[in-house]
Amino acid sequence: MEERRPLIAGNWKMHGLHREGVALAAAVAEKAASHHGHLHLDLLVCPPATLLREISETLAESVIAVGGQDCHALESGAHTGDVSAAMLKDAGCSHVIVGHSERRADHGENSDQVRAKATAAHACGLTVVICIGETREQRDRGEAMDIVGSQLAGSLPDGANAENTVIAYEPVWAIGTGLVATVADVAEVHAGVRAGLAKALSDSDAMRILYGGSVKPGNAAELMELKDVDGALVGGASLKAEDFWAIAETCL
Ligand code: 13P
């Protein structure tokens, strides 16, 4: 099997005004450039929608890809406040996150809607990062594997392959809390996701599965060395170029 190339992605969430956002992107680009093309990993930043075009321009000469944090399932229309996949593409994005637990919780999104968004993103040539993960209550009830399995099966669009789709396992209770799933728990869920992918796809072995939830420079190395962990989706620590880079360095 060909080795999967790690992906380190930063989800800035609702953080970043113009000046600090551009400075952050430029600082990460400088770190990446210092490696002179010897990077054996992919890098992605997902700033808020207001900054996408400007940051795409800031990163035009860099290896760092730019992604949106969500998209609507339709191409255009009367959907106040929403952004379509075509608009993300037009703003310079190559990727989009769909199904983040904050969208599932704050906006009541279910896996059917996530799948529709992923389908729309694929139609525009965007790579999707599909997020899945259980709540604390679901884990305590012993349902983590079932929840993750059903979110995966429900969210994966037809035509998903290792080129156009990345999976991110983010246990909801580990997001922004400083609590990280144990290495054993992460290994178990990622192996389950890999098995779920094998049922659905022909090139499942090549698809990347990221871990997200309180990933920091201090815990990244032990997570990244797990067999089925192919990178990280980083929230808080992606807002500091030093920390984001230190996490990326664990994959170099
Ligand atoms: P934190 O790294 O802040 O826990 O956020 C993780 C996340 O939700 C990334 O999408």
PDB file of C-alpha atoms and ligand atoms in Angstrom:
ATOM      1  CA  MET A   1       0.000   0.000   0.000  1.00  0.00           C
ATOM      2  CA  GLU A   2       1.166   3.475  -0.817  1.00  0.00           C
ATOM      3  CA  GLU A   3       1.899   5.595   2.234  1.00  0.00           C
ATOM      4  CA  ARG A   4      -0.798   8.174   2.973  1.00  0.00           C
ATOM      5  CA  ARG A   5       0.534  11.720   2.919  1.00  0.00           C
ATOM      6  CA  PRO A   6      -0.352  13.483   6.189  1.00  0.00           C
ATOM      7  CA  LEU A   7      -2.647  16.525   6.139  1.00  0.00           C
ATOM      8  CA  ILE A   8      -2.466  19.150   8.846  1.00  0.00           C
ATOM      9  CA  ALA A   9      -5.488  21.422   8.652  1.00  0.00           C
ATOM     10  CA  GLY A  10      -6.305  24.508  10.691  1.00  0.00           C
ATOM     11  CA  ASN A  11      -9.944  25.354  11.360  1.00  0.00           C
ATOM     12  CA  TRP A  12      -9.922  28.967  12.485  1.00  0.00           C
ATOM     13  CA  LYS A  13     -13.663  28.876  13.251  1.00  0.00           C
ATOM     14  CA  MET A  14     -15.096  32.369  13.948  1.00  0.00           C
ATOM     15  CA  HIS A  15     -11.723  33.948  14.666  1.00  0.00           C
ATOM     16  CA  GLY A  16      -9.737  36.496  12.748  1.00  0.00           C
ATOM     17  CA  LEU A  17     -10.245  40.036  11.618  1.00  0.00           C
ATOM     18  CA  HIS A  18      -8.544  41.146   8.446  1.00  0.00           C
ATOM     19  CA  ARG A  19      -5.133  42.213   9.693  1.00  0.00           C
ATOM     20  CA  GLU A  20      -4.517  39.356  12.150  1.00  0.00           C
ATOM     21  CA  GLY A  21      -5.877  36.734   9.756  1.00  0.00           C
ATOM     22  CA  VAL A  22      -3.596  37.766   6.930  1.00  0.00           C
ATOM     23  CA  ALA A  23      -0.634  37.992   9.322  1.00  0.00           C
ATOM     24  CA  LEU A  24      -1.340  34.491  10.631  1.00  0.00           C
ATOM     25  CA  ALA A  25      -1.560  33.024   7.126  1.00  0.00           C
ATOM     26  CA  ALA A  26       1.652  34.797   6.115  1.00  0.00           C
ATOM     27  CA  ALA A  27       3.450  33.514   9.217  1.00  0.00           C
ATOM     28  CA  VAL A  28       2.449  29.909   8.489  1.00  0.00           C
ATOM     29  CA  ALA A  29       3.510  30.354   4.842  1.00  0.00           C
ATOM     30  CA  GLU A  30       6.913  31.576   5.989  1.00  0.00           C
ATOM     31  CA  LYS A  31       7.394  28.458   8.140  1.00  0.00           C
ATOM     32  CA  ALA A  32       6.410  26.215   5.227  1.00  0.00           C
ATOM     33  CA  ALA A  33       8.678  28.083   2.802  1.00  0.00           C
ATOM     34  CA  SER A  34      11.664  27.574   5.100  1.00  0.00           C
ATOM     35  CA  HIS A  35      11.415  23.879   4.249  1.00  0.00           C
ATOM     36  CA  HIS A  36      12.160  24.544   0.571  1.00  0.00           C
ATOM     37  CA  GLY A  37       9.851  21.999  -0.971  1.00  0.00           C
ATOM     38  CA  HIS A  38      10.946  19.159   1.324  1.00  0.00           C
ATOM     39  CA  LEU A  39       7.548  18.985   2.939  1.00  0.00           C
ATOM     40  CA  HIS A  40       6.149  15.484   3.032  1.00  0.00           C
ATOM     41  CA  LEU A  41       2.769  16.629   4.182  1.00  0.00           C
ATOM     42  CA  ASP A  42      -0.132  18.745   2.990  1.00  0.00           C
ATOM     43  CA  LEU A  43      -1.184  21.917   4.786  1.00  0.00           C
ATOM     44  CA  LEU A  44      -4.595  23.558   4.803  1.00  0.00           C
ATOM     45  CA  VAL A  45      -6.036  26.608   6.537  1.00  0.00           C
ATOM     46  CA  CYS A  46      -9.769  27.271   6.816  1.00  0.00           C
ATOM     47  CA  PRO A  47     -10.301  30.929   7.741  1.00  0.00           C
ATOM     48  CA  PRO A  48     -13.690  32.594   8.167  1.00  0.00           C
ATOM     49  CA  ALA A  49     -15.543  33.301   4.911  1.00  0.00           C
ATOM     50  CA  THR A  50     -14.787  37.032   5.046  1.00  0.00           C
ATOM     51  CA  LEU A  51     -11.054  36.370   4.701  1.00  0.00           C
ATOM     52  CA  LEU A  52     -11.014  33.614   2.099  1.00  0.00           C
ATOM     53  CA  ARG A  53     -10.221  35.658  -0.979  1.00  0.00           C
ATOM     54  CA  GLU A  54      -7.538  37.737   0.680  1.00  0.00           C
ATOM     55  CA  ILE A  55      -5.878  34.730   2.297  1.00  0.00           C
ATOM     56  CA  SER A  56      -5.996  32.777  -0.964  1.00  0.00           C
ATOM     57  CA  GLU A  57      -4.041  35.667  -2.482  1.00  0.00           C
ATOM     58  CA  THR A  58      -1.632  35.788   0.479  1.00  0.00           C
ATOM     59  CA  LEU A  59      -0.967  32.059   0.055  1.00  0.00           C
ATOM     60  CA  ALA A  60      -0.945  31.985  -3.758  1.00  0.00           C
ATOM     61  CA  GLU A  61       2.795  31.262  -3.913  1.00  0.00           C
ATOM     62  CA  SER A  62       2.761  28.892  -0.971  1.00  0.00           C
ATOM     63  CA  VAL A  63       2.039  25.167  -0.696  1.00  0.00           C
ATOM     64  CA  ILE A  64      -0.726  25.878   1.810  1.00  0.00           C
ATOM     65  CA  ALA A  65      -4.249  25.219   0.574  1.00  0.00           C
ATOM     66  CA  VAL A  66      -7.262  27.281   1.611  1.00  0.00           C
ATOM     67  CA  GLY A  67     -10.664  25.932   2.565  1.00  0.00           C
ATOM     68  CA  GLY A  68     -14.065  27.120   3.699  1.00  0.00           C
ATOM     69  CA  GLN A  69     -15.651  25.966   6.959  1.00  0.00           C
ATOM     70  CA  ASP A  70     -19.035  25.064   5.490  1.00  0.00           C
ATOM     71  CA  CYS A  71     -21.028  25.399   2.283  1.00  0.00           C
ATOM     72  CA  HIS A  72     -24.666  25.284   1.236  1.00  0.00           C
ATOM     73  CA  ALA A  73     -25.918  22.286  -0.697  1.00  0.00           C
ATOM     74  CA  LEU A  74     -27.359  24.472  -3.466  1.00  0.00           C
ATOM     75  CA  GLU A  75     -25.443  26.456  -6.034  1.00  0.00           C
ATOM     76  CA  SER A  76     -27.264  29.763  -5.463  1.00  0.00           C
ATOM     77  CA  GLY A  77     -30.619  31.089  -4.370  1.00  0.00           C
ATOM     78  CA  ALA A  78     -32.576  32.768  -1.609  1.00  0.00           C
ATOM     79  CA  HIS A  79     -30.549  31.508   1.365  1.00  0.00           C
ATOM     80  CA  THR A  80     -29.621  34.546   3.398  1.00  0.00           C
ATOM     81  CA  GLY A  81     -26.263  34.265   5.091  1.00  0.00           C
ATOM     82  CA  ASP A  82     -25.179  31.085   3.327  1.00  0.00           C
ATOM     83  CA  VAL A  83     -22.226  30.540   1.022  1.00  0.00           C
ATOM     84  CA  SER A  84     -22.226  28.068  -1.871  1.00  0.00           C
ATOM     85  CA  ALA A  85     -19.434  25.737  -2.887  1.00  0.00           C
ATOM     86  CA  ALA A  86     -19.079  27.674  -6.150  1.00  0.00           C
ATOM     87  CA  MET A  87     -18.524  30.862  -4.140  1.00  0.00           C
ATOM     88  CA  LEU A  88     -15.798  29.175  -2.097  1.00  0.00           C
ATOM     89  CA  LYS A  89     -14.127  27.972  -5.271  1.00  0.00           C
ATOM     90  CA  ASP A  90     -14.423  31.466  -6.726  1.00  0.00           C
ATOM     91  CA  ALA A  91     -12.766  32.903  -3.592  1.00  0.00           C
ATOM     92  CA  GLY A  92      -9.751  30.640  -4.118  1.00  0.00           C
ATOM     93  CA  CYS A  93     -10.632  27.607  -2.017  1.00  0.00           C
ATOM     94  CA  SER A  94      -9.665  24.054  -2.902  1.00  0.00           C
ATOM     95  CA  HIS A  95     -11.248  22.483   0.198  1.00  0.00           C
ATOM     96  CA  VAL A  96     -14.258  22.809   2.463  1.00  0.00           C
ATOM     97  CA  ILE A  97     -15.071  21.375   5.885  1.00  0.00           C
ATOM     98  CA  VAL A  98     -18.573  19.886   6.109  1.00  0.00           C
ATOM     99  CA  GLY A  99     -20.459  18.368   9.030  1.00  0.00           C
ATOM    100  CA  HIS A 100     -18.387  19.942  11.788  1.00  0.00           C
ATOM    101  CA  SER A 101     -20.010  19.127  15.139  1.00  0.00           C
ATOM    102  CA  GLU A 102     -20.504  22.842  15.775  1.00  0.00           C
ATOM    103  CA  ARG A 103     -22.622  22.983  12.594  1.00  0.00           C
ATOM    104  CA  ARG A 104     -24.421  19.754  13.533  1.00  0.00           C
ATOM    105  CA  ALA A 105     -25.158  21.199  17.019  1.00  0.00           C
ATOM    106  CA  ASP A 106     -25.648  24.927  16.344  1.00  0.00           C
ATOM    107  CA  HIS A 107     -27.507  24.563  13.040  1.00  0.00           C
ATOM    108  CA  GLY A 108     -29.143  21.177  13.507  1.00  0.00           C
ATOM    109  CA  GLU A 109     -27.387  19.671  10.501  1.00  0.00           C
ATOM    110  CA  ASN A 110     -27.843  15.954  10.012  1.00  0.00           C
ATOM    111  CA  SER A 111     -25.823  13.523   7.949  1.00  0.00           C
ATOM    112  CA  ASP A 112     -28.216  13.749   4.975  1.00  0.00           C
ATOM    113  CA  GLN A 113     -27.541  17.476   4.771  1.00  0.00           C
ATOM    114  CA  VAL A 114     -23.822  16.937   5.229  1.00  0.00           C
ATOM    115  CA  ARG A 115     -23.841  14.452   2.361  1.00  0.00           C
ATOM    116  CA  ALA A 116     -25.712  16.959   0.166  1.00  0.00           C
ATOM    117  CA  LYS A 117     -23.143  19.645   0.990  1.00  0.00           C
ATOM    118  CA  ALA A 118     -20.290  17.259   0.209  1.00  0.00           C
ATOM    119  CA  THR A 119     -21.932  16.360  -3.105  1.00  0.00           C
ATOM    120  CA  ALA A 120     -22.252  20.072  -3.980  1.00  0.00           C
ATOM    121  CA  ALA A 121     -18.620  20.666  -3.049  1.00  0.00           C
ATOM    122  CA  HIS A 122     -17.461  17.761  -5.213  1.00  0.00           C
ATOM    123  CA  ALA A 123     -19.474  19.113  -8.122  1.00  0.00           C
ATOM    124  CA  CYS A 124     -17.406  22.305  -7.873  1.00  0.00           C
ATOM    125  CA  GLY A 125     -14.138  20.401  -7.675  1.00  0.00           C
ATOM    126  CA  LEU A 126     -13.574  21.016  -3.975  1.00  0.00           C
ATOM    127  CA  THR A 127     -12.070  18.419  -1.655  1.00  0.00           C
ATOM    128  CA  VAL A 128     -14.284  17.879   1.381  1.00  0.00           C
ATOM    129  CA  VAL A 129     -13.221  17.310   4.956  1.00  0.00           C
ATOM    130  CA  ILE A 130     -16.169  15.430   6.464  1.00  0.00           C
ATOM    131  CA  CYS A 131     -16.319  15.649  10.257  1.00  0.00           C
ATOM    132  CA  ILE A 132     -17.804  12.944  12.445  1.00  0.00           C
ATOM    133  CA  GLY A 133     -17.682  12.342  16.180  1.00  0.00           C
ATOM    134  CA  GLU A 134     -19.664  11.344  19.248  1.00  0.00           C
ATOM    135  CA  THR A 135     -20.731  13.404  22.268  1.00  0.00           C
ATOM    136  CA  ARG A 136     -19.594  12.624  25.825  1.00  0.00           C
ATOM    137  CA  GLU A 137     -23.005  11.154  26.669  1.00  0.00           C
ATOM    138  CA  GLN A 138     -22.892   8.895  23.616  1.00  0.00           C
ATOM    139  CA  ARG A 139     -19.404   7.703  24.567  1.00  0.00           C
ATOM    140  CA  ASP A 140     -20.443   7.099  28.172  1.00  0.00           C
ATOM    141  CA  ARG A 141     -23.339   4.998  26.925  1.00  0.00           C
ATOM    142  CA  GLY A 142     -20.911   2.908  24.855  1.00  0.00           C
ATOM    143  CA  GLU A 143     -22.298   4.218  21.571  1.00  0.00           C
ATOM    144  CA  ALA A 144     -19.218   5.955  20.165  1.00  0.00           C
ATOM    145  CA  MET A 145     -18.457   3.392  17.461  1.00  0.00           C
ATOM    146  CA  ASP A 146     -22.090   3.152  16.345  1.00  0.00           C
ATOM    147  CA  ILE A 147     -22.537   6.926  16.160  1.00  0.00           C
ATOM    148  CA  VAL A 148     -19.303   7.441  14.252  1.00  0.00           C
ATOM    149  CA  GLY A 149     -20.147   4.544  11.924  1.00  0.00           C
ATOM    150  CA  SER A 150     -23.600   5.876  11.125  1.00  0.00           C
ATOM    151  CA  GLN A 151     -22.388   9.466  10.648  1.00  0.00           C
ATOM    152  CA  LEU A 152     -19.721   8.163   8.285  1.00  0.00           C
ATOM    153  CA  ALA A 153     -22.097   6.013   6.244  1.00  0.00           C
ATOM    154  CA  GLY A 154     -24.702   8.802   6.151  1.00  0.00           C
ATOM    155  CA  SER A 155     -22.375  11.669   5.274  1.00  0.00           C
ATOM    156  CA  LEU A 156     -20.207  10.065   2.598  1.00  0.00           C
ATOM    157  CA  PRO A 157     -21.428  11.119  -0.848  1.00  0.00           C
ATOM    158  CA  ASP A 158     -21.531   8.951  -3.962  1.00  0.00           C
ATOM    159  CA  GLY A 159     -18.304   9.412  -5.857  1.00  0.00           C
ATOM    160  CA  ALA A 160     -16.203   9.973  -2.739  1.00  0.00           C
ATOM    161  CA  ASN A 161     -12.627   8.883  -3.214  1.00  0.00           C
ATOM    162  CA  ALA A 162      -9.252   9.418  -1.592  1.00  0.00           C
ATOM    163  CA  GLU A 163      -8.562  12.434  -3.815  1.00  0.00           C
ATOM    164  CA  ASN A 164     -11.733  14.397  -3.159  1.00  0.00           C
ATOM    165  CA  THR A 165     -12.545  13.390   0.416  1.00  0.00           C
ATOM    166  CA  VAL A 166     -10.874  13.417   3.827  1.00  0.00           C
ATOM    167  CA  ILE A 167     -12.510  12.183   7.035  1.00  0.00           C
ATOM    168  CA  ALA A 168     -11.951  13.960  10.349  1.00  0.00           C
ATOM    169  CA  TYR A 169     -12.808  12.158  13.581  1.00  0.00           C
ATOM    170  CA  GLU A 170     -13.501  14.785  16.208  1.00  0.00           C
ATOM    171  CA  PRO A 171     -15.006  13.582  19.481  1.00  0.00           C
ATOM    172  CA  VAL A 172     -17.290  16.467  20.444  1.00  0.00           C
ATOM    173  CA  TRP A 173     -16.218  16.375  24.102  1.00  0.00           C
ATOM    174  CA  ALA A 174     -12.555  16.858  23.119  1.00  0.00           C
ATOM    175  CA  ILE A 175     -13.152  20.016  21.065  1.00  0.00           C
ATOM    176  CA  GLY A 176     -11.917  23.168  22.751  1.00  0.00           C
ATOM    177  CA  THR A 177     -11.908  21.497  26.154  1.00  0.00           C
ATOM    178  CA  GLY A 178      -8.271  20.495  26.533  1.00  0.00           C
ATOM    179  CA  LEU A 179      -9.501  16.900  26.893  1.00  0.00           C
ATOM    180  CA  VAL A 180      -7.971  14.586  24.320  1.00  0.00           C
ATOM    181  CA  ALA A 181      -9.225  11.106  23.611  1.00  0.00           C
ATOM    182  CA  THR A 182      -6.745   8.480  24.778  1.00  0.00           C
ATOM    183  CA  VAL A 183      -4.389   7.082  22.200  1.00  0.00           C
ATOM    184  CA  ALA A 184      -6.184   3.735  22.548  1.00  0.00           C
ATOM    185  CA  ASP A 185      -9.597   5.322  21.933  1.00  0.00           C
ATOM    186  CA  VAL A 186      -8.353   7.230  18.900  1.00  0.00           C
ATOM    187  CA  ALA A 187      -6.721   4.091  17.506  1.00  0.00           C
ATOM    188  CA  GLU A 188      -9.935   2.116  18.007  1.00  0.00           C
ATOM    189  CA  VAL A 189     -12.202   4.681  16.347  1.00  0.00           C
ATOM    190  CA  HIS A 190      -9.840   5.311  13.440  1.00  0.00           C
ATOM    191  CA  ALA A 191      -9.581   1.578  12.791  1.00  0.00           C
ATOM    192  CA  GLY A 192     -13.404   1.455  12.853  1.00  0.00           C
ATOM    193  CA  VAL A 193     -13.610   4.349  10.396  1.00  0.00           C
ATOM    194  CA  ARG A 194     -11.086   2.622   8.138  1.00  0.00           C
ATOM    195  CA  ALA A 195     -13.208  -0.534   8.220  1.00  0.00           C
ATOM    196  CA  GLY A 196     -16.337   1.530   7.473  1.00  0.00           C
ATOM    197  CA  LEU A 197     -14.613   3.123   4.503  1.00  0.00           C
ATOM    198  CA  ALA A 198     -13.590  -0.299   3.206  1.00  0.00           C
ATOM    199  CA  LYS A 199     -17.268  -1.265   3.005  1.00  0.00           C
ATOM    200  CA  ALA A 200     -18.155   1.859   1.033  1.00  0.00           C
ATOM    201  CA  LEU A 201     -15.205   2.584  -1.248  1.00  0.00           C
ATOM    202  CA  SER A 202     -12.784   0.856  -3.545  1.00  0.00           C
ATOM    203  CA  ASP A 203      -9.789   3.039  -2.646  1.00  0.00           C
ATOM    204  CA  SER A 204     -10.526   3.210   1.082  1.00  0.00           C
ATOM    205  CA  ASP A 205      -6.951   2.410   2.066  1.00  0.00           C
ATOM    206  CA  ALA A 206      -5.734   5.643   0.494  1.00  0.00           C
ATOM    207  CA  MET A 207      -8.305   7.938   2.158  1.00  0.00           C
ATOM    208  CA  ARG A 208      -6.954  10.107   4.937  1.00  0.00           C
ATOM    209  CA  ILE A 209      -8.513  10.085   8.395  1.00  0.00           C
ATOM    210  CA  LEU A 210      -7.614  13.081  10.573  1.00  0.00           C
ATOM    211  CA  TYR A 211      -7.995  13.379  14.329  1.00  0.00           C
ATOM    212  CA  GLY A 212      -9.305  16.611  15.838  1.00  0.00           C
ATOM    213  CA  GLY A 213     -10.015  17.734  19.380  1.00  0.00           C
ATOM    214  CA  SER A 214      -7.554  19.703  21.541  1.00  0.00           C
ATOM    215  CA  VAL A 215      -4.559  18.779  19.375  1.00  0.00           C
ATOM    216  CA  LYS A 216      -1.577  20.770  20.666  1.00  0.00           C
ATOM    217  CA  PRO A 217       2.184  20.700  20.103  1.00  0.00           C
ATOM    218  CA  GLY A 218       2.540  18.643  23.305  1.00  0.00           C
ATOM    219  CA  ASN A 219       0.192  15.803  22.325  1.00  0.00           C
ATOM    220  CA  ALA A 220       0.403  15.774  18.522  1.00  0.00           C
ATOM    221  CA  ALA A 221       3.359  13.393  18.151  1.00  0.00           C
ATOM    222  CA  GLU A 222       1.764  10.435  19.958  1.00  0.00           C
ATOM    223  CA  LEU A 223      -1.474  10.880  18.019  1.00  0.00           C
ATOM    224  CA  MET A 224       0.174  11.335  14.626  1.00  0.00           C
ATOM    225  CA  GLU A 225       2.213   8.168  14.923  1.00  0.00           C
ATOM    226  CA  LEU A 226      -0.909   5.993  15.185  1.00  0.00           C
ATOM    227  CA  LYS A 227      -1.369   3.740  12.154  1.00  0.00           C
ATOM    228  CA  ASP A 228      -4.720   5.096  10.969  1.00  0.00           C
ATOM    229  CA  VAL A 229      -4.195   8.734  11.961  1.00  0.00           C
ATOM    230  CA  ASP A 230      -3.186  10.620   8.832  1.00  0.00           C
ATOM    231  CA  GLY A 231      -3.046  14.127  10.190  1.00  0.00           C
ATOM    232  CA  ALA A 232      -4.959  16.567  12.341  1.00  0.00           C
ATOM    233  CA  LEU A 233      -7.815  19.054  12.174  1.00  0.00           C
ATOM    234  CA  VAL A 234      -6.642  21.717  14.586  1.00  0.00           C
ATOM    235  CA  GLY A 235      -8.846  24.408  16.123  1.00  0.00           C
ATOM    236  CA  GLY A 236      -7.428  26.642  18.856  1.00  0.00           C
ATOM    237  CA  ALA A 237      -3.776  25.794  18.234  1.00  0.00           C
ATOM    238  CA  SER A 238      -4.107  26.752  14.556  1.00  0.00           C
ATOM    239  CA  LEU A 239      -4.528  30.389  15.599  1.00  0.00           C
ATOM    240  CA  LYS A 240      -0.865  30.603  16.578  1.00  0.00           C
ATOM    241  CA  ALA A 241       1.571  30.036  13.717  1.00  0.00           C
ATOM    242  CA  GLU A 242       4.202  28.624  16.117  1.00  0.00           C
ATOM    243  CA  ASP A 243       1.818  26.037  17.537  1.00  0.00           C
ATOM    244  CA  PHE A 244       0.294  25.096  14.185  1.00  0.00           C
ATOM    245  CA  TRP A 245       3.752  24.642  12.763  1.00  0.00           C
ATOM    246  CA  ALA A 246       4.953  22.641  15.767  1.00  0.00           C
ATOM    247  CA  ILE A 247       2.032  20.242  15.175  1.00  0.00           C
ATOM    248  CA  ALA A 248       2.875  20.021  11.461  1.00  0.00           C
ATOM    249  CA  GLU A 249       6.504  19.281  12.339  1.00  0.00           C
ATOM    250  CA  THR A 250       5.473  16.073  14.099  1.00  0.00           C
ATOM    251  CA  CYS A 251       4.582  14.745  10.621  1.00  0.00           C
ATOM    252  CA  LEU A 252       7.718  15.912   8.789  1.00  0.00           C
TER     253      LEU A 252
HETATM  254  P1  13P B   1      -9.750  22.455  19.122  1.00  0.00           P
HETATM  255  O1  13P B   1      -8.419  22.056  18.521  1.00  0.00           O
HETATM  256  O2  13P B   1      -9.818  23.894  19.527  1.00  0.00           O
HETATM  257  O3  13P B   1     -10.174  21.497  20.188  1.00  0.00           O
HETATM  258  O4  13P B   1     -10.837  22.322  17.942  1.00  0.00           O
HETATM  259  C1  13P B   1     -10.889  21.174  17.190  1.00  0.00           C
HETATM  260  C2  13P B   1     -11.821  21.382  16.063  1.00  0.00           C
HETATM  261  O5  13P B   1     -13.024  21.493  16.264  1.00  0.00           O
HETATM  262  C3  13P B   1     -11.258  21.499  14.712  1.00  0.00           C
HETATM  263  O6  13P B   1     -12.246  21.446  13.747  1.00  0.00           O
END
